[in-house]
PDB file of C-alpha atoms in Angstrom:
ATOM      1  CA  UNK R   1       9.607   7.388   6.598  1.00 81.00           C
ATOM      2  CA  UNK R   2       7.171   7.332   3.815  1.00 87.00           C
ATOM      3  CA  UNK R   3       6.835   4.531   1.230  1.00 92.00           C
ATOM      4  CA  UNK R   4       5.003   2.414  -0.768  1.00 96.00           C
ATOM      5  CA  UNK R   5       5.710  -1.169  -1.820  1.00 96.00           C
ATOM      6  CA  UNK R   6       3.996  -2.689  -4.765  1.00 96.00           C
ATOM      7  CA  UNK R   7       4.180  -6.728  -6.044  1.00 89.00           C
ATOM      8  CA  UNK R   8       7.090  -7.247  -8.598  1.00 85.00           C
ATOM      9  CA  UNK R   9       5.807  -7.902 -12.320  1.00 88.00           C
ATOM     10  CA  UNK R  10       5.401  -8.501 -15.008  1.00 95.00           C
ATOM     11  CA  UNK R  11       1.633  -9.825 -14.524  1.00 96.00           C
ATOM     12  CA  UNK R  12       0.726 -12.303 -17.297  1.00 97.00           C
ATOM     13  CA  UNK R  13      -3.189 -12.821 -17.490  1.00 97.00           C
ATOM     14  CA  UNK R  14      -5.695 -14.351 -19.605  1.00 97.00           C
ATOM     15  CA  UNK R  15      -8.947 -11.662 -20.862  1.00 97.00           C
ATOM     16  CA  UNK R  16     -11.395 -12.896 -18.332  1.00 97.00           C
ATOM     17  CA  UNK R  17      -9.163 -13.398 -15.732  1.00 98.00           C
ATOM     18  CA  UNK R  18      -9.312 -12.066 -12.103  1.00 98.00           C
ATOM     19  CA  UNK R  19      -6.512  -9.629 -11.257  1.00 97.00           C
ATOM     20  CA  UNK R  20      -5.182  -8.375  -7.888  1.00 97.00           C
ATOM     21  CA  UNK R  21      -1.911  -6.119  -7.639  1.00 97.00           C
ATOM     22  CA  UNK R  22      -0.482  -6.426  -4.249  1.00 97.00           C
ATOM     23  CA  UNK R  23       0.098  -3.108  -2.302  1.00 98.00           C
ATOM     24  CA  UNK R  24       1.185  -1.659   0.730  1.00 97.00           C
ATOM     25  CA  UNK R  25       2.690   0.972   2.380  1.00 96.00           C
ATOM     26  CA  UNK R  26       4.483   2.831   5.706  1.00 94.00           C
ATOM     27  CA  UNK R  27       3.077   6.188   6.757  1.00 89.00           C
ATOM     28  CA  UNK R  28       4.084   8.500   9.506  1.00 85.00           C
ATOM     29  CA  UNK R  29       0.191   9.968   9.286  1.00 83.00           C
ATOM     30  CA  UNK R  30      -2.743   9.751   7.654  1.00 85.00           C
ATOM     31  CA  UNK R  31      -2.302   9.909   3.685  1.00 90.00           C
ATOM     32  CA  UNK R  32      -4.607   9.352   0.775  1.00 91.00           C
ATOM     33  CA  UNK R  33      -3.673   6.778  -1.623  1.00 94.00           C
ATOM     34  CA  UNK R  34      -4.075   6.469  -5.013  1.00 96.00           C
ATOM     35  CA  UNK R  35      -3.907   4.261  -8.134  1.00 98.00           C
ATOM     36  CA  UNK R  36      -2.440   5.404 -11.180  1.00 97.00           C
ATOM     37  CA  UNK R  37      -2.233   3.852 -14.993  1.00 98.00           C
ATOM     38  CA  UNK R  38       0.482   4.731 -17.423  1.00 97.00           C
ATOM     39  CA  UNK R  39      -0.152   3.147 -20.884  1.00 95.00           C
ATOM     40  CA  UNK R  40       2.920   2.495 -23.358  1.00 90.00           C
ATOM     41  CA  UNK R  41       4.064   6.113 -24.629  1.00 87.00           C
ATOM     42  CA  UNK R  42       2.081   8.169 -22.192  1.00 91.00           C
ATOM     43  CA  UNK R  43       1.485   9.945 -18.813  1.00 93.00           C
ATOM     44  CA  UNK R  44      -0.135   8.964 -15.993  1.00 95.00           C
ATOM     45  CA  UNK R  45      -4.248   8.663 -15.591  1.00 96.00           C
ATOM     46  CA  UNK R  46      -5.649   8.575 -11.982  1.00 95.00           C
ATOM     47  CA  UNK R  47      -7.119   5.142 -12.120  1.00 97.00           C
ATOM     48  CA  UNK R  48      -9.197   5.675  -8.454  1.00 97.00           C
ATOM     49  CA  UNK R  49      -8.648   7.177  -5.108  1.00 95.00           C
ATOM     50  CA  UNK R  50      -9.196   6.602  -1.388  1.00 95.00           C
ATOM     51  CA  UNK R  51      -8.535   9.510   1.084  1.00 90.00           C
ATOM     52  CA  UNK R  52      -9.550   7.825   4.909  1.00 90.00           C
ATOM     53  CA  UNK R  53      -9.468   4.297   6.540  1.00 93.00           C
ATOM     54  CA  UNK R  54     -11.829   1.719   4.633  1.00 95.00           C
ATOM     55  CA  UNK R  55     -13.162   3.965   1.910  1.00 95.00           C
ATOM     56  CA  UNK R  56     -13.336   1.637  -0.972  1.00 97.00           C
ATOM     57  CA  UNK R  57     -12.321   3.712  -4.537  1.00 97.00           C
ATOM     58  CA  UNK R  58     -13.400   2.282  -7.783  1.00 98.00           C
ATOM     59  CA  UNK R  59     -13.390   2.951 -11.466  1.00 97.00           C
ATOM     60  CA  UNK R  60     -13.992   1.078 -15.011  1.00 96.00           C
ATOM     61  CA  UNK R  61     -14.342  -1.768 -12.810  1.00 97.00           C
ATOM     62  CA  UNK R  62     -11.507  -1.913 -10.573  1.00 98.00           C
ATOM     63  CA  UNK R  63     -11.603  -1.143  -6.854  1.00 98.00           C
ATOM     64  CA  UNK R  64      -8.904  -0.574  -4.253  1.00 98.00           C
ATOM     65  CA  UNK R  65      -9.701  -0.566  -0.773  1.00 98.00           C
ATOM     66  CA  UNK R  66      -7.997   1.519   1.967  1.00 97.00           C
ATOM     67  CA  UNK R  67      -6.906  -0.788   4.649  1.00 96.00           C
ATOM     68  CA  UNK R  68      -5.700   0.991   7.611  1.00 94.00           C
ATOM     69  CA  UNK R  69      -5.106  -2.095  10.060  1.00 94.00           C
ATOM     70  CA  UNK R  70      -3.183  -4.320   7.589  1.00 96.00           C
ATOM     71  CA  UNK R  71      -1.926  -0.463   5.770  1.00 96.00           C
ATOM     72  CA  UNK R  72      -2.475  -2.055   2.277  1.00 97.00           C
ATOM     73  CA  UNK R  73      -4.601  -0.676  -0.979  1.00 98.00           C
ATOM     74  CA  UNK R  74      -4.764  -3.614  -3.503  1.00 98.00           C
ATOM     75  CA  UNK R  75      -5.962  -3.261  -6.748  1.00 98.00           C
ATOM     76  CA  UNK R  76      -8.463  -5.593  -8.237  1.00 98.00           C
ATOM     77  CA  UNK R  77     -10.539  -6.427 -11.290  1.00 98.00           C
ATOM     78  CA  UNK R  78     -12.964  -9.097 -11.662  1.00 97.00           C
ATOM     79  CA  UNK R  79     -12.178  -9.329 -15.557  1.00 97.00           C
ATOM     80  CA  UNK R  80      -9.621  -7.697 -17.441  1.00 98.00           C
ATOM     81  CA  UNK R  81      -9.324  -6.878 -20.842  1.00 97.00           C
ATOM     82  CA  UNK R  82      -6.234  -7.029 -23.293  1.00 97.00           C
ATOM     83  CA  UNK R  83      -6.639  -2.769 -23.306  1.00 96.00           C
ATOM     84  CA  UNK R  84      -5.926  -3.048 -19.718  1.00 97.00           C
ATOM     85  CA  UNK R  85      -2.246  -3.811 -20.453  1.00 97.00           C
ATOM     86  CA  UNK R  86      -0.267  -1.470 -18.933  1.00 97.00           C
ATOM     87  CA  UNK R  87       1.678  -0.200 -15.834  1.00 97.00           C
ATOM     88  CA  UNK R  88       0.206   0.231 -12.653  1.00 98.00           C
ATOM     89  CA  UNK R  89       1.334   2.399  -9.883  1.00 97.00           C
ATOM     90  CA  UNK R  90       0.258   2.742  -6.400  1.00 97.00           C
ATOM     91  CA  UNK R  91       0.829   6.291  -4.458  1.00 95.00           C
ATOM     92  CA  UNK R  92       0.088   8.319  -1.624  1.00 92.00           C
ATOM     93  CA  UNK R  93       0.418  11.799  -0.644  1.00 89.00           C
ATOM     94  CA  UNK R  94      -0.787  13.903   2.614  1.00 82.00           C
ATOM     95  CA  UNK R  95      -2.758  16.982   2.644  1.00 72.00           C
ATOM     96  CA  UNK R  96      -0.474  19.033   3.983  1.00 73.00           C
ATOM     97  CA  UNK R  97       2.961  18.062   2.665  1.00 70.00           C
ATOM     98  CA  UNK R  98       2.616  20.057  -0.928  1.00 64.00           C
ATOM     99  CA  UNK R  99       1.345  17.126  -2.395  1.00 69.00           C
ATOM    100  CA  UNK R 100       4.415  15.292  -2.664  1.00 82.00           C
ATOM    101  CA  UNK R 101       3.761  12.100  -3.987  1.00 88.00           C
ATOM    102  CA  UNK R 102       5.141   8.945  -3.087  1.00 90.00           C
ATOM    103  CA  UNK R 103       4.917   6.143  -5.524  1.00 94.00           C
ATOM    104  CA  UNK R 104       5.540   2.670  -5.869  1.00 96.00           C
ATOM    105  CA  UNK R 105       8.116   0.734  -8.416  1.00 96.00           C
ATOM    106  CA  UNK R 106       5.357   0.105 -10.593  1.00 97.00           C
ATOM    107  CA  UNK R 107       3.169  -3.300 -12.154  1.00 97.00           C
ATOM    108  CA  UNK R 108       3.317  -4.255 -15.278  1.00 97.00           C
ATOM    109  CA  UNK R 109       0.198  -5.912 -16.440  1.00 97.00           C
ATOM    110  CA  UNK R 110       0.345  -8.107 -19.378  1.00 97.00           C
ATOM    111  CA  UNK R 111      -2.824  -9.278 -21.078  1.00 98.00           C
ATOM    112  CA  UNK R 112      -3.536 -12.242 -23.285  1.00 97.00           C
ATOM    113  CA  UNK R 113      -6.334 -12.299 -25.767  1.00 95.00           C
TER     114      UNK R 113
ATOM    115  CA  UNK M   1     -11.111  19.918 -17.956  1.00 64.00           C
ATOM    116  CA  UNK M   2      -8.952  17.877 -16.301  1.00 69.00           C
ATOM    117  CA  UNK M   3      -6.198  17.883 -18.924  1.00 91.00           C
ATOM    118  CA  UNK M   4      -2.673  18.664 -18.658  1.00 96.00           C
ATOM    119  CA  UNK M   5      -1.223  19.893 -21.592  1.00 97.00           C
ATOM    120  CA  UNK M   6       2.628  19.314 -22.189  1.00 98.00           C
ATOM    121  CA  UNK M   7       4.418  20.393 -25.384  1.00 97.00           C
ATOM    122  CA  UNK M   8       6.463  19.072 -27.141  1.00 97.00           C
ATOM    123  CA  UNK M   9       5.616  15.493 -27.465  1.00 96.00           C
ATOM    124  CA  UNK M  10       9.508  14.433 -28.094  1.00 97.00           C
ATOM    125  CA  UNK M  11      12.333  16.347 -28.097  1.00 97.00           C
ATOM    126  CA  UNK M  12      15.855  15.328 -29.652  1.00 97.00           C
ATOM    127  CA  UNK M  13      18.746  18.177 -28.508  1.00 96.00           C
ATOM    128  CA  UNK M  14      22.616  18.001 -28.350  1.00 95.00           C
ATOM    129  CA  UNK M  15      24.229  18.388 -25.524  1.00 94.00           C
ATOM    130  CA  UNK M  16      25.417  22.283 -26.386  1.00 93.00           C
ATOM    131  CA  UNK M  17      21.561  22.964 -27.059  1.00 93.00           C
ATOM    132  CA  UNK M  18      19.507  25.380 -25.083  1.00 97.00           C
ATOM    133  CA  UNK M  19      15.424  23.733 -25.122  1.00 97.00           C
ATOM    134  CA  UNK M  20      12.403  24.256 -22.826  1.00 98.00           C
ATOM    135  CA  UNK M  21       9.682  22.228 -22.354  1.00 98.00           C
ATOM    136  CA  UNK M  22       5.941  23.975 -21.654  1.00 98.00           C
ATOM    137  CA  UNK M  23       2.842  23.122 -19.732  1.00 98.00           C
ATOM    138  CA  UNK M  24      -0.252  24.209 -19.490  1.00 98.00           C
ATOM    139  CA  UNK M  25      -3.267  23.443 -17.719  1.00 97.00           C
ATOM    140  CA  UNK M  26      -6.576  25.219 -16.923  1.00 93.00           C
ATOM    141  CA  UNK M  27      -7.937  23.392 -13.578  1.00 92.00           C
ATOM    142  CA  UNK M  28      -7.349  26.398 -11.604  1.00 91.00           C
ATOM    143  CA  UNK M  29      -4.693  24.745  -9.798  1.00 91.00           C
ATOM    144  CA  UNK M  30      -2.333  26.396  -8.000  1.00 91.00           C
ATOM    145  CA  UNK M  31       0.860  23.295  -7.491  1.00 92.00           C
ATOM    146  CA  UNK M  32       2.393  22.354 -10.294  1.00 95.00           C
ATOM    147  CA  UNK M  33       4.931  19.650 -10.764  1.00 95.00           C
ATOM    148  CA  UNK M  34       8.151  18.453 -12.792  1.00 97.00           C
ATOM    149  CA  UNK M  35       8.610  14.499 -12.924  1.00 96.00           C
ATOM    150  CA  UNK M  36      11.577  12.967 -14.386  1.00 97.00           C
ATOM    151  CA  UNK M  37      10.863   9.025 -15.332  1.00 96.00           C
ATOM    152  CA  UNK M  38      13.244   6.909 -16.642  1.00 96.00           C
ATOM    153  CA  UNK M  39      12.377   3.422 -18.287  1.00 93.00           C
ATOM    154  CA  UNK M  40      10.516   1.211 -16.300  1.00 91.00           C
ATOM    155  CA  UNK M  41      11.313   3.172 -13.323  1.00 94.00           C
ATOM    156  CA  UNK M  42       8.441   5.470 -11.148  1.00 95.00           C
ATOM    157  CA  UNK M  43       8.274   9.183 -11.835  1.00 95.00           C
ATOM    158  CA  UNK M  44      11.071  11.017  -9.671  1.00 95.00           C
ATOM    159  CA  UNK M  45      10.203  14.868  -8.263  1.00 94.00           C
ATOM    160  CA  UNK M  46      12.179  17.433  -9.357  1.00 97.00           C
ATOM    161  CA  UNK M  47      10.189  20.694  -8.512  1.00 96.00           C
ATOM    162  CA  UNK M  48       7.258  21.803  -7.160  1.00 93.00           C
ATOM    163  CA  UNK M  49       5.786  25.160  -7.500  1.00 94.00           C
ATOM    164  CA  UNK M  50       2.821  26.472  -5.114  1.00 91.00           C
ATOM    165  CA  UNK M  51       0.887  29.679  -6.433  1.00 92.00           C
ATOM    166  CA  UNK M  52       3.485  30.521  -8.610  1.00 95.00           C
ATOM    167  CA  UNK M  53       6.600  30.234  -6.344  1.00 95.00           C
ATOM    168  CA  UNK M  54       9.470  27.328  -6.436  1.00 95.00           C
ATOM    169  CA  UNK M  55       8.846  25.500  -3.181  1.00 91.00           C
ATOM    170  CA  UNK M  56      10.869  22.188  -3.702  1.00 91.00           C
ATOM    171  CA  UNK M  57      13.721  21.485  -5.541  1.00 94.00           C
ATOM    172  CA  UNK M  58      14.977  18.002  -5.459  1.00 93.00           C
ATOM    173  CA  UNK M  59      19.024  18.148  -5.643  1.00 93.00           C
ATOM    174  CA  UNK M  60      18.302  18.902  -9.357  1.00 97.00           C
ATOM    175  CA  UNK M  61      21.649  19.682 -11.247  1.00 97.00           C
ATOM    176  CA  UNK M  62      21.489  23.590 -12.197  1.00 97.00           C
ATOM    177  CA  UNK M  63      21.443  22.762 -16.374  1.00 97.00           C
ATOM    178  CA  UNK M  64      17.757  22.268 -15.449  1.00 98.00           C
ATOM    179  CA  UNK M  65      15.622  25.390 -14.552  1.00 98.00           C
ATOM    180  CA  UNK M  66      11.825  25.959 -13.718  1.00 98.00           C
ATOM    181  CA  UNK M  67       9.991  28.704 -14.156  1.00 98.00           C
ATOM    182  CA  UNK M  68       6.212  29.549 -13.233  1.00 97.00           C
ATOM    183  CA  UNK M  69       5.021  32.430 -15.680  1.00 96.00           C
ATOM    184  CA  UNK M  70       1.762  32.517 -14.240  1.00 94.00           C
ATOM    185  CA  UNK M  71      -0.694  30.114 -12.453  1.00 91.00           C
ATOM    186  CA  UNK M  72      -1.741  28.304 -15.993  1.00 96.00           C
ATOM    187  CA  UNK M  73       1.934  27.909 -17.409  1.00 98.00           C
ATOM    188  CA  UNK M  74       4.650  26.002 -16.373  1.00 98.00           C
ATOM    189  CA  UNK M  75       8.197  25.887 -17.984  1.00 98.00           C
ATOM    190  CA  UNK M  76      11.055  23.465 -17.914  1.00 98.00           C
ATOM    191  CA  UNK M  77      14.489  25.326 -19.472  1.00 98.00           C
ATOM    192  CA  UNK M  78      17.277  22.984 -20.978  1.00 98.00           C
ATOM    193  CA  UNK M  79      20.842  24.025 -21.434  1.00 96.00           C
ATOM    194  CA  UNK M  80      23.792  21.669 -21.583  1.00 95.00           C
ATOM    195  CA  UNK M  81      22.551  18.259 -20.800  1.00 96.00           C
ATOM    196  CA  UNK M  82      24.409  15.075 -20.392  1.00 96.00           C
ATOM    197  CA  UNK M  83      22.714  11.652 -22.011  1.00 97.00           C
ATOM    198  CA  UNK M  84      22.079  10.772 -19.195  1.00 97.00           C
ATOM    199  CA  UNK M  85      19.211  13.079 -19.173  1.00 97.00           C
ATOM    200  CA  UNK M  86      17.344  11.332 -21.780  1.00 98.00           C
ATOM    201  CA  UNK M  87      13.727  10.353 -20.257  1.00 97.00           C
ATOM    202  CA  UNK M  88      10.608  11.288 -19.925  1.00 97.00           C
ATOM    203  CA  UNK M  89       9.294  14.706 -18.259  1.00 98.00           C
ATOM    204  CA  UNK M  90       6.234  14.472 -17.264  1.00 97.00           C
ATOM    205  CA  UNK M  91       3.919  18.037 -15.871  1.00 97.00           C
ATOM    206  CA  UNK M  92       1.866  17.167 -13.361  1.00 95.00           C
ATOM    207  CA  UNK M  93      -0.731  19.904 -11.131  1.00 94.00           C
ATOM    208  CA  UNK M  94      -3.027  19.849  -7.969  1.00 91.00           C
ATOM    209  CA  UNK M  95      -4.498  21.420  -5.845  1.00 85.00           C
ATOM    210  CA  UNK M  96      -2.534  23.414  -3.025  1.00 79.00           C
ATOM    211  CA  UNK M  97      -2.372  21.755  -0.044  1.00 69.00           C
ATOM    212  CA  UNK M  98      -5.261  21.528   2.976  1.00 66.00           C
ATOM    213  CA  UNK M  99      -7.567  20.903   0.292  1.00 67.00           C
ATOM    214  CA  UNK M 100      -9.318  17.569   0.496  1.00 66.00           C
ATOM    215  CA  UNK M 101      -8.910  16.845  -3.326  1.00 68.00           C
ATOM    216  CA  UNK M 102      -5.082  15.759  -3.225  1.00 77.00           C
ATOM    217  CA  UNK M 103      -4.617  13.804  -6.549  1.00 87.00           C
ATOM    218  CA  UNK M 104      -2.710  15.438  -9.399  1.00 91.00           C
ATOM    219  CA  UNK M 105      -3.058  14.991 -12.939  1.00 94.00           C
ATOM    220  CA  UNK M 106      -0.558  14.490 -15.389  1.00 95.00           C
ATOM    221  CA  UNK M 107       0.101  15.237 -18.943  1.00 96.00           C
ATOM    222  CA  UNK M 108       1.099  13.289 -21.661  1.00 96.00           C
ATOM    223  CA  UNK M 109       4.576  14.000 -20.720  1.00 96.00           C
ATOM    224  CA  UNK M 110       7.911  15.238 -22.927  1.00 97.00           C
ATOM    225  CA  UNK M 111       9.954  11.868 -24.614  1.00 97.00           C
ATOM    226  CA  UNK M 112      13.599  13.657 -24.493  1.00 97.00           C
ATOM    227  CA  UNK M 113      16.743  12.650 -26.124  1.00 97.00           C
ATOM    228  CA  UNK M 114      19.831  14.007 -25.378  1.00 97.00           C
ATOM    229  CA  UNK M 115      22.425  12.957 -28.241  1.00 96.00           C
TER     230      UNK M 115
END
């Protein structure tokens, strides 16, 4: 079946430091995959997207690239910020499949001034 | 406009009340979306509705019932909920499916507390 699997948290960091959040997943097609952000106390933003094999999505500087061969779509950022703190999901969802989402457990990203 | 709008913000009901919770959005989409999160968990599906018509239900327990007014509104009715219920609801729409644009967009979500 379908699923995503993201790196357990929390994720302590410096401001300035480099961040990657591990993740992968197990598809029975060809989905598109997504990042979302959920801030304390709110919804979920679309963070960036990727919808084929090695399209790279980016967005307030992090990027994400689709990796069909190793089926992985890690999220980096060269420098976060403390307003970066938050939790980070990874997804996916087909076309045709009434865009039923799939997400992963969630990453919680701490930042330190 | 890429805004979900989800009202109200928090919610406190016993467990003989009868609530609803709205949403609203104006993308022209035509799937919408109830989420149920609990604390640090990922949102869980609970219904989907494509142009106007309930086309998934998750298992959900019958005290919780959709409804689709038109294609801009979306409705979540309450009645006799357990504490257990307590979480957040989160609205969430798209576009249908075959279109290449698959991401959905969520609102700001419905804290509820079931006491």
């Amino acid at each position: 079946g379908d699923s995503v699997t993201q790196m357990e948290g929390p994720v302590t960091l410096s401001e300035e430091a480099f961040l990657t959040i591990n993740c992968t997943y197990t598809a029975t097609g060809y989905p598109s995959l997504f990042w979302y952000v959920q801030y304390p106390g709110e919804g979920l933003q679309l963070l960036l997207k990727a919808t084929k094999a090695d399209d790279k999505g980016s967005n307030k500087g992090f990027e994400a690239t689709y990796r069909k061969e190793t089926t992985s779509f890690h999220l980096e950022k060269g420098s976060v910020q403390v307003s970066d703190s938050a939790v980070y999901f990874c997804a996916l969802t087909y076309r045709y499949n009434f865009n039923k989402f799939y997400f992963g457990s969630g990453t919680k990203l701490n930042v330190k001034p | 406009d890429t805004e979900v709008t989800q009202t109200p913000k928090h919610l406190v009901m016993g467990m003989t009340n009868k609530k609803s919770l709205k949403c609203e959005q104006h993308m022209g989409h035509r799937a919408m979306y109830w989420y149920k999160q609990k604390a640090k968990k990922p949102p869980e599906l609970m219904f989907v509705y494509s142009y106007e018509k309930l086309s998934i239900n998750e298992s959900v327990p019958s005290r919780f019932s959709p409804e689709c007014p038109n294609s801009s509104l979306l409705n979540l009715h309450l009645h006799a909920l357990q504490p257990e219920d307590s979480a957040l609801y989160l609205c969430a729409s798209s576009h249908e499916k075959g279109w290449t644009n698959t991401e959905a967009f969520f609102g700001q979500g419905t804290r509820l507390t079931v006491v």
